[in-house]
Amino acid sequence: MRLRNKPWAGEYLAENPQIVIQDPQSYKGKWHEIFGNDHPIHIEVGTGKGQFVTGMGRANPSINYIGIELFESVIVHAVKKVKESEANNVKLLNVNANNLTEYFAPAEVSRVYLNFSDPWPKTKHEKRRLTYKTFLDLYKEILVEEGEIHFKTDNQGLFEYSLKSFSDYGLKLTYISLDLHNSDFEGNIMTEYEEKFSSKGQRIYRSEVKYEK
Ligand code: SAM
């Protein structure tokens, strides 16, 4: 993700606290209060500019979505999209996913989406990959029993690595496509990266795995 310095970004996020939740630690175990209902919560880790969470929110009004993005300069685009969509089932967190368990209580989340996660191709950076075992531990801690991870990427190396990581962890593979856009999968909502890479003719890989009891 190319980052442009946006000095106004912090201020813009603070001006939209109904969308970018401030002090998210204080909502641990109480996210239903933010949404005003008990609908299932799905999170997207590394939400980028927010097209996916916004589209999912619009398509699935009985699911609550939380997009998590590290960089202010990127998440501001997501805030604009959520605002325009007027969806009240989509919220954003400007935090590092390394600390997910500070924000969510055990079993508070029903599904984790990982879309076009940074591949970190060098072996010495393996621990930064969002499908590395320490992240799988974090997701397990906040997910419901049999919670799911849905993962899309254009990066074959990251996809292969992640399938092995899921398998080593004992996750059950319930869906796989090696060419999502030429598969019979229905209801795909494209992310910004997905649009960019697929328009260049790159294949999109997709998998679903679930934690077993
Ligand atoms: N999902 C979006 C898409 O498909 O268009 C963005 C993909 S971009 C390659 C990956 C995003 O994940 C970046 O915006 C990056 O800042 C974010 N990210 C990476 N590691 C993160 C972490 N530990 N916590 C929160 N966000 C993270």
JSON list of N, CA and C and ligand atoms in Angstrom, two decimals, residues 1-3 44-52 68-72 74-75 93-100 113-120 128-130 135 139 152 154 190-197, ligand 1:
[
{"chain": "A", "resi": 1, "resn": "MET", "atom": "N", "xyz": [0.87, -1.19, 0.00]},
{"chain": "A", "resi": 1, "resn": "MET", "atom": "CA", "xyz": [0.00, 0.00, 0.00]},
{"chain": "A", "resi": 1, "resn": "MET", "atom": "C", "xyz": [0.89, 1.23, 0.00]},
{"chain": "A", "resi": 2, "resn": "ARG", "atom": "N", "xyz": [0.76, 2.10, -1.01]},
{"chain": "A", "resi": 2, "resn": "ARG", "atom": "CA", "xyz": [1.56, 3.33, -1.05]},
{"chain": "A", "resi": 2, "resn": "ARG", "atom": "C", "xyz": [0.96, 4.34, -0.09]},
{"chain": "A", "resi": 3, "resn": "LEU", "atom": "N", "xyz": [1.79, 4.85, 0.76]},
{"chain": "A", "resi": 3, "resn": "LEU", "atom": "CA", "xyz": [1.28, 5.77, 1.77]},
{"chain": "A", "resi": 3, "resn": "LEU", "atom": "C", "xyz": [1.63, 7.20, 1.41]},
{"chain": "A", "resi": 44, "resn": "GLU", "atom": "N", "xyz": [-12.73, -7.54, 9.26]},
{"chain": "A", "resi": 44, "resn": "GLU", "atom": "CA", "xyz": [-11.74, -7.63, 8.17]},
{"chain": "A", "resi": 44, "resn": "GLU", "atom": "C", "xyz": [-10.44, -7.05, 8.70]},
{"chain": "A", "resi": 45, "resn": "VAL", "atom": "N", "xyz": [-9.39, -7.87, 8.69]},
{"chain": "A", "resi": 45, "resn": "VAL", "atom": "CA", "xyz": [-8.09, -7.41, 9.20]},
{"chain": "A", "resi": 45, "resn": "VAL", "atom": "C", "xyz": [-7.27, -6.91, 8.01]},
{"chain": "A", "resi": 46, "resn": "GLY", "atom": "N", "xyz": [-6.88, -5.63, 8.08]},
{"chain": "A", "resi": 46, "resn": "GLY", "atom": "CA", "xyz": [-6.16, -5.01, 6.95]},
{"chain": "A", "resi": 46, "resn": "GLY", "atom": "C", "xyz": [-7.16, -4.55, 5.90]},
{"chain": "A", "resi": 47, "resn": "THR", "atom": "N", "xyz": [-8.08, -3.71, 6.34]},
{"chain": "A", "resi": 47, "resn": "THR", "atom": "CA", "xyz": [-9.24, -3.37, 5.51]},
{"chain": "A", "resi": 47, "resn": "THR", "atom": "C", "xyz": [-8.91, -2.39, 4.39]},
{"chain": "A", "resi": 48, "resn": "GLY", "atom": "N", "xyz": [-7.77, -1.71, 4.49]},
{"chain": "A", "resi": 48, "resn": "GLY", "atom": "CA", "xyz": [-7.37, -0.79, 3.42]},
{"chain": "A", "resi": 48, "resn": "GLY", "atom": "C", "xyz": [-8.36, 0.34, 3.25]},
{"chain": "A", "resi": 49, "resn": "LYS", "atom": "N", "xyz": [-8.77, 0.57, 2.02]},
{"chain": "A", "resi": 49, "resn": "LYS", "atom": "CA", "xyz": [-9.64, 1.72, 1.72]},
{"chain": "A", "resi": 49, "resn": "LYS", "atom": "C", "xyz": [-11.14, 1.41, 1.87]},
{"chain": "A", "resi": 50, "resn": "GLY", "atom": "N", "xyz": [-11.46, 0.19, 2.31]},
{"chain": "A", "resi": 50, "resn": "GLY", "atom": "CA", "xyz": [-12.80, -0.07, 2.83]},
{"chain": "A", "resi": 50, "resn": "GLY", "atom": "C", "xyz": [-13.89, -0.50, 1.85]},
{"chain": "A", "resi": 51, "resn": "GLN", "atom": "N", "xyz": [-13.54, -0.77, 0.60]},
{"chain": "A", "resi": 51, "resn": "GLN", "atom": "CA", "xyz": [-14.60, -1.12, -0.35]},
{"chain": "A", "resi": 51, "resn": "GLN", "atom": "C", "xyz": [-15.30, -2.43, 0.04]},
{"chain": "A", "resi": 52, "resn": "PHE", "atom": "N", "xyz": [-14.50, -3.39, 0.55]},
{"chain": "A", "resi": 52, "resn": "PHE", "atom": "CA", "xyz": [-15.06, -4.70, 0.90]},
{"chain": "A", "resi": 52, "resn": "PHE", "atom": "C", "xyz": [-16.02, -4.60, 2.08]},
{"chain": "A", "resi": 68, "resn": "ILE", "atom": "N", "xyz": [-10.49, -3.26, 10.20]},
{"chain": "A", "resi": 68, "resn": "ILE", "atom": "CA", "xyz": [-9.34, -2.91, 11.04]},
{"chain": "A", "resi": 68, "resn": "ILE", "atom": "C", "xyz": [-8.17, -2.52, 10.14]},
{"chain": "A", "resi": 69, "resn": "GLU", "atom": "N", "xyz": [-7.68, -1.32, 10.32]},
{"chain": "A", "resi": 69, "resn": "GLU", "atom": "CA", "xyz": [-6.60, -0.84, 9.45]},
{"chain": "A", "resi": 69, "resn": "GLU", "atom": "C", "xyz": [-5.60, -0.03, 10.27]},
{"chain": "A", "resi": 70, "resn": "LEU", "atom": "N", "xyz": [-4.33, -0.33, 10.03]},
{"chain": "A", "resi": 70, "resn": "LEU", "atom": "CA", "xyz": [-3.23, 0.26, 10.79]},
{"chain": "A", "resi": 70, "resn": "LEU", "atom": "C", "xyz": [-3.00, 1.73, 10.46]},
{"chain": "A", "resi": 71, "resn": "PHE", "atom": "N", "xyz": [-3.08, 2.08, 9.18]},
{"chain": "A", "resi": 71, "resn": "PHE", "atom": "CA", "xyz": [-2.62, 3.41, 8.77]},
{"chain": "A", "resi": 71, "resn": "PHE", "atom": "C", "xyz": [-3.76, 4.43, 8.65]},
{"chain": "A", "resi": 72, "resn": "GLU", "atom": "N", "xyz": [-3.58, 5.54, 9.33]},
{"chain": "A", "resi": 72, "resn": "GLU", "atom": "CA", "xyz": [-4.53, 6.66, 9.26]},
{"chain": "A", "resi": 72, "resn": "GLU", "atom": "C", "xyz": [-4.75, 7.11, 7.82]},
{"chain": "A", "resi": 74, "resn": "VAL", "atom": "N", "xyz": [-4.65, 5.63, 5.16]},
{"chain": "A", "resi": 74, "resn": "VAL", "atom": "CA", "xyz": [-5.40, 4.68, 4.33]},
{"chain": "A", "resi": 74, "resn": "VAL", "atom": "C", "xyz": [-6.85, 4.59, 4.81]},
{"chain": "A", "resi": 75, "resn": "ILE", "atom": "N", "xyz": [-7.02, 4.52, 6.12]},
{"chain": "A", "resi": 75, "resn": "ILE", "atom": "CA", "xyz": [-8.37, 4.29, 6.67]},
{"chain": "A", "resi": 75, "resn": "ILE", "atom": "C", "xyz": [-9.29, 5.50, 6.40]},
{"chain": "A", "resi": 93, "resn": "LEU", "atom": "N", "xyz": [-11.76, 0.41, 12.91]},
{"chain": "A", "resi": 93, "resn": "LEU", "atom": "CA", "xyz": [-10.79, 0.60, 13.99]},
{"chain": "A", "resi": 93, "resn": "LEU", "atom": "C", "xyz": [-9.44, 0.92, 13.39]},
{"chain": "A", "resi": 94, "resn": "ASN", "atom": "N", "xyz": [-8.83, 2.00, 13.86]},
{"chain": "A", "resi": 94, "resn": "ASN", "atom": "CA", "xyz": [-7.50, 2.39, 13.39]},
{"chain": "A", "resi": 94, "resn": "ASN", "atom": "C", "xyz": [-6.46, 1.84, 14.40]},
{"chain": "A", "resi": 95, "resn": "VAL", "atom": "N", "xyz": [-6.27, 0.52, 14.34]},
{"chain": "A", "resi": 95, "resn": "VAL", "atom": "CA", "xyz": [-5.39, -0.14, 15.32]},
{"chain": "A", "resi": 95, "resn": "VAL", "atom": "C", "xyz": [-4.56, -1.22, 14.63]},
{"chain": "A", "resi": 96, "resn": "ASN", "atom": "N", "xyz": [-3.59, -1.74, 15.37]},
{"chain": "A", "resi": 96, "resn": "ASN", "atom": "CA", "xyz": [-2.75, -2.83, 14.88]},
{"chain": "A", "resi": 96, "resn": "ASN", "atom": "C", "xyz": [-3.38, -4.16, 15.26]},
{"chain": "A", "resi": 97, "resn": "ALA", "atom": "N", "xyz": [-3.53, -5.04, 14.29]},
{"chain": "A", "resi": 97, "resn": "ALA", "atom": "CA", "xyz": [-4.17, -6.35, 14.54]},
{"chain": "A", "resi": 97, "resn": "ALA", "atom": "C", "xyz": [-3.35, -7.22, 15.50]},
{"chain": "A", "resi": 98, "resn": "ASN", "atom": "N", "xyz": [-2.10, -6.85, 15.75]},
{"chain": "A", "resi": 98, "resn": "ASN", "atom": "CA", "xyz": [-1.31, -7.59, 16.75]},
{"chain": "A", "resi": 98, "resn": "ASN", "atom": "C", "xyz": [-2.00, -7.58, 18.11]},
{"chain": "A", "resi": 99, "resn": "ASN", "atom": "N", "xyz": [-2.86, -6.57, 18.32]},
{"chain": "A", "resi": 99, "resn": "ASN", "atom": "CA", "xyz": [-3.47, -6.39, 19.64]},
{"chain": "A", "resi": 99, "resn": "ASN", "atom": "C", "xyz": [-4.97, -6.74, 19.65]},
{"chain": "A", "resi": 100, "resn": "LEU", "atom": "N", "xyz": [-5.39, -7.57, 18.73]},
{"chain": "A", "resi": 100, "resn": "LEU", "atom": "CA", "xyz": [-6.83, -7.88, 18.59]},
{"chain": "A", "resi": 100, "resn": "LEU", "atom": "C", "xyz": [-7.49, -8.28, 19.91]},
{"chain": "A", "resi": 113, "resn": "TYR", "atom": "N", "xyz": [-12.11, -11.92, 8.02]},
{"chain": "A", "resi": 113, "resn": "TYR", "atom": "CA", "xyz": [-11.76, -11.81, 6.61]},
{"chain": "A", "resi": 113, "resn": "TYR", "atom": "C", "xyz": [-10.34, -11.28, 6.47]},
{"chain": "A", "resi": 114, "resn": "LEU", "atom": "N", "xyz": [-9.57, -11.92, 5.62]},
{"chain": "A", "resi": 114, "resn": "LEU", "atom": "CA", "xyz": [-8.23, -11.44, 5.27]},
{"chain": "A", "resi": 114, "resn": "LEU", "atom": "C", "xyz": [-8.23, -11.26, 3.75]},
{"chain": "A", "resi": 115, "resn": "ASN", "atom": "N", "xyz": [-8.08, -10.04, 3.30]},
{"chain": "A", "resi": 115, "resn": "ASN", "atom": "CA", "xyz": [-8.12, -9.80, 1.85]},
{"chain": "A", "resi": 115, "resn": "ASN", "atom": "C", "xyz": [-6.84, -9.12, 1.38]},
{"chain": "A", "resi": 116, "resn": "PHE", "atom": "N", "xyz": [-6.13, -9.83, 0.52]},
{"chain": "A", "resi": 116, "resn": "PHE", "atom": "CA", "xyz": [-4.93, -9.26, -0.12]},
{"chain": "A", "resi": 116, "resn": "PHE", "atom": "C", "xyz": [-3.95, -8.74, 0.93]},
{"chain": "A", "resi": 117, "resn": "SER", "atom": "N", "xyz": [-3.76, -9.58, 1.94]},
{"chain": "A", "resi": 117, "resn": "SER", "atom": "CA", "xyz": [-2.83, -9.23, 3.03]},
{"chain": "A", "resi": 117, "resn": "SER", "atom": "C", "xyz": [-1.43, -9.06, 2.46]},
{"chain": "A", "resi": 118, "resn": "ASP", "atom": "N", "xyz": [-0.66, -8.18, 3.10]},
{"chain": "A", "resi": 118, "resn": "ASP", "atom": "CA", "xyz": [0.72, -7.97, 2.65]},
{"chain": "A", "resi": 118, "resn": "ASP", "atom": "C", "xyz": [1.45, -9.31, 2.67]},
{"chain": "A", "resi": 119, "resn": "PRO", "atom": "N", "xyz": [2.15, -9.68, 1.56]},
{"chain": "A", "resi": 119, "resn": "PRO", "atom": "CA", "xyz": [2.73, -11.03, 1.50]},
{"chain": "A", "resi": 119, "resn": "PRO", "atom": "C", "xyz": [4.00, -11.22, 2.32]},
{"chain": "A", "resi": 120, "resn": "TRP", "atom": "N", "xyz": [4.72, -10.16, 2.62]},
{"chain": "A", "resi": 120, "resn": "TRP", "atom": "CA", "xyz": [5.99, -10.28, 3.36]},
{"chain": "A", "resi": 120, "resn": "TRP", "atom": "C", "xyz": [6.77, -11.49, 2.85]},
{"chain": "A", "resi": 128, "resn": "ARG", "atom": "N", "xyz": [5.23, -11.55, 10.31]},
{"chain": "A", "resi": 128, "resn": "ARG", "atom": "CA", "xyz": [4.33, -10.42, 10.03]},
{"chain": "A", "resi": 128, "resn": "ARG", "atom": "C", "xyz": [3.13, -10.82, 9.18]},
{"chain": "A", "resi": 129, "resn": "ARG", "atom": "N", "xyz": [3.22, -12.01, 8.55]},
{"chain": "A", "resi": 129, "resn": "ARG", "atom": "CA", "xyz": [2.11, -12.44, 7.67]},
{"chain": "A", "resi": 129, "resn": "ARG", "atom": "C", "xyz": [0.87, -12.69, 8.53]},
{"chain": "A", "resi": 130, "resn": "LEU", "atom": "N", "xyz": [-0.26, -12.20, 8.06]},
{"chain": "A", "resi": 130, "resn": "LEU", "atom": "CA", "xyz": [-1.49, -12.28, 8.88]},
{"chain": "A", "resi": 130, "resn": "LEU", "atom": "C", "xyz": [-2.04, -13.71, 8.96]},
{"chain": "A", "resi": 135, "resn": "PHE", "atom": "N", "xyz": [-0.89, -15.13, 14.60]},
{"chain": "A", "resi": 135, "resn": "PHE", "atom": "CA", "xyz": [-2.17, -14.47, 14.25]},
{"chain": "A", "resi": 135, "resn": "PHE", "atom": "C", "xyz": [-3.32, -15.48, 14.33]},
{"chain": "A", "resi": 139, "resn": "TYR", "atom": "N", "xyz": [-6.81, -14.95, 16.36]},
{"chain": "A", "resi": 139, "resn": "TYR", "atom": "CA", "xyz": [-8.16, -15.11, 15.79]},
{"chain": "A", "resi": 139, "resn": "TYR", "atom": "C", "xyz": [-8.94, -16.16, 16.60]},
{"chain": "A", "resi": 152, "resn": "LYS", "atom": "N", "xyz": [-8.60, -14.12, 0.76]},
{"chain": "A", "resi": 152, "resn": "LYS", "atom": "CA", "xyz": [-8.43, -13.94, -0.70]},
{"chain": "A", "resi": 152, "resn": "LYS", "atom": "C", "xyz": [-7.08, -13.27, -0.94]},
{"chain": "A", "resi": 154, "resn": "ASP", "atom": "N", "xyz": [-4.09, -12.41, -4.46]},
{"chain": "A", "resi": 154, "resn": "ASP", "atom": "CA", "xyz": [-3.59, -12.65, -5.83]},
{"chain": "A", "resi": 154, "resn": "ASP", "atom": "C", "xyz": [-2.22, -13.31, -5.76]},
{"chain": "A", "resi": 190, "resn": "MET", "atom": "N", "xyz": [-15.72, -7.32, -4.38]},
{"chain": "A", "resi": 190, "resn": "MET", "atom": "CA", "xyz": [-14.31, -7.07, -4.69]},
{"chain": "A", "resi": 190, "resn": "MET", "atom": "C", "xyz": [-13.71, -6.00, -3.79]},
{"chain": "A", "resi": 191, "resn": "THR", "atom": "N", "xyz": [-12.45, -6.19, -3.46]},
{"chain": "A", "resi": 191, "resn": "THR", "atom": "CA", "xyz": [-11.69, -5.18, -2.73]},
{"chain": "A", "resi": 191, "resn": "THR", "atom": "C", "xyz": [-10.99, -4.28, -3.76]},
{"chain": "A", "resi": 192, "resn": "GLU", "atom": "N", "xyz": [-10.40, -3.19, -3.27]},
{"chain": "A", "resi": 192, "resn": "GLU", "atom": "CA", "xyz": [-9.66, -2.30, -4.18]},
{"chain": "A", "resi": 192, "resn": "GLU", "atom": "C", "xyz": [-8.49, -3.05, -4.84]},
{"chain": "A", "resi": 193, "resn": "TYR", "atom": "N", "xyz": [-7.75, -3.84, -4.04]},
{"chain": "A", "resi": 193, "resn": "TYR", "atom": "CA", "xyz": [-6.61, -4.58, -4.61]},
{"chain": "A", "resi": 193, "resn": "TYR", "atom": "C", "xyz": [-7.10, -5.64, -5.60]},
{"chain": "A", "resi": 194, "resn": "GLU", "atom": "N", "xyz": [-8.21, -6.25, -5.28]},
{"chain": "A", "resi": 194, "resn": "GLU", "atom": "CA", "xyz": [-8.75, -7.29, -6.16]},
{"chain": "A", "resi": 194, "resn": "GLU", "atom": "C", "xyz": [-9.09, -6.71, -7.53]},
{"chain": "A", "resi": 195, "resn": "GLU", "atom": "N", "xyz": [-9.70, -5.52, -7.53]},
{"chain": "A", "resi": 195, "resn": "GLU", "atom": "CA", "xyz": [-10.04, -4.87, -8.81]},
{"chain": "A", "resi": 195, "resn": "GLU", "atom": "C", "xyz": [-8.78, -4.57, -9.60]},
{"chain": "A", "resi": 196, "resn": "LYS", "atom": "N", "xyz": [-7.78, -4.06, -8.86]},
{"chain": "A", "resi": 196, "resn": "LYS", "atom": "CA", "xyz": [-6.53, -3.67, -9.53]},
{"chain": "A", "resi": 196, "resn": "LYS", "atom": "C", "xyz": [-5.83, -4.88, -10.14]},
{"chain": "A", "resi": 197, "resn": "PHE", "atom": "N", "xyz": [-5.67, -5.95, -9.35]},
{"chain": "A", "resi": 197, "resn": "PHE", "atom": "CA", "xyz": [-4.91, -7.10, -9.84]},
{"chain": "A", "resi": 197, "resn": "PHE", "atom": "C", "xyz": [-5.69, -7.90, -10.88]},
{"chain": "B", "resi": 1, "resn": "SAM", "atom": "N1", "xyz": [-7.79, -5.45, 2.02]},
{"chain": "B", "resi": 1, "resn": "SAM", "atom": "C1", "xyz": [-7.49, -4.30, 1.19]},
{"chain": "B", "resi": 1, "resn": "SAM", "atom": "C2", "xyz": [-7.70, -4.63, -0.25]},
{"chain": "B", "resi": 1, "resn": "SAM", "atom": "O1", "xyz": [-7.76, -5.82, -0.58]},
{"chain": "B", "resi": 1, "resn": "SAM", "atom": "O2", "xyz": [-7.82, -3.71, -1.08]},
{"chain": "B", "resi": 1, "resn": "SAM", "atom": "C3", "xyz": [-6.08, -3.76, 1.46]},
{"chain": "B", "resi": 1, "resn": "SAM", "atom": "C4", "xyz": [-4.94, -4.66, 1.09]},
{"chain": "B", "resi": 1, "resn": "SAM", "atom": "S1", "xyz": [-3.36, -3.97, 1.52]},
{"chain": "B", "resi": 1, "resn": "SAM", "atom": "C5", "xyz": [-2.24, -4.91, 0.59]},
{"chain": "B", "resi": 1, "resn": "SAM", "atom": "C6", "xyz": [-3.10, -4.60, 3.15]},
{"chain": "B", "resi": 1, "resn": "SAM", "atom": "C7", "xyz": [-3.58, -3.66, 4.24]},
{"chain": "B", "resi": 1, "resn": "SAM", "atom": "O3", "xyz": [-3.45, -4.30, 5.50]},
{"chain": "B", "resi": 1, "resn": "SAM", "atom": "C8", "xyz": [-2.78, -2.36, 4.33]},
{"chain": "B", "resi": 1, "resn": "SAM", "atom": "O4", "xyz": [-3.64, -1.26, 4.26]},
{"chain": "B", "resi": 1, "resn": "SAM", "atom": "C9", "xyz": [-2.07, -2.47, 5.68]},
{"chain": "B", "resi": 1, "resn": "SAM", "atom": "O5", "xyz": [-1.88, -1.22, 6.29]},
{"chain": "B", "resi": 1, "resn": "SAM", "atom": "C10", "xyz": [-3.02, -3.36, 6.46]},
{"chain": "B", "resi": 1, "resn": "SAM", "atom": "N2", "xyz": [-2.36, -4.09, 7.54]},
{"chain": "B", "resi": 1, "resn": "SAM", "atom": "C11", "xyz": [-1.28, -4.88, 7.44]},
{"chain": "B", "resi": 1, "resn": "SAM", "atom": "N3", "xyz": [-0.92, -5.37, 8.63]},
{"chain": "B", "resi": 1, "resn": "SAM", "atom": "C12", "xyz": [-1.83, -4.88, 9.53]},
{"chain": "B", "resi": 1, "resn": "SAM", "atom": "C13", "xyz": [-1.99, -5.03, 10.94]},
{"chain": "B", "resi": 1, "resn": "SAM", "atom": "N4", "xyz": [-1.14, -5.76, 11.66]},
{"chain": "B", "resi": 1, "resn": "SAM", "atom": "N5", "xyz": [-3.02, -4.40, 11.52]},
{"chain": "B", "resi": 1, "resn": "SAM", "atom": "C14", "xyz": [-3.88, -3.63, 10.79]},
{"chain": "B", "resi": 1, "resn": "SAM", "atom": "N6", "xyz": [-3.77, -3.45, 9.46]},
{"chain": "B", "resi": 1, "resn": "SAM", "atom": "C15", "xyz": [-2.75, -4.08, 8.83]}
]
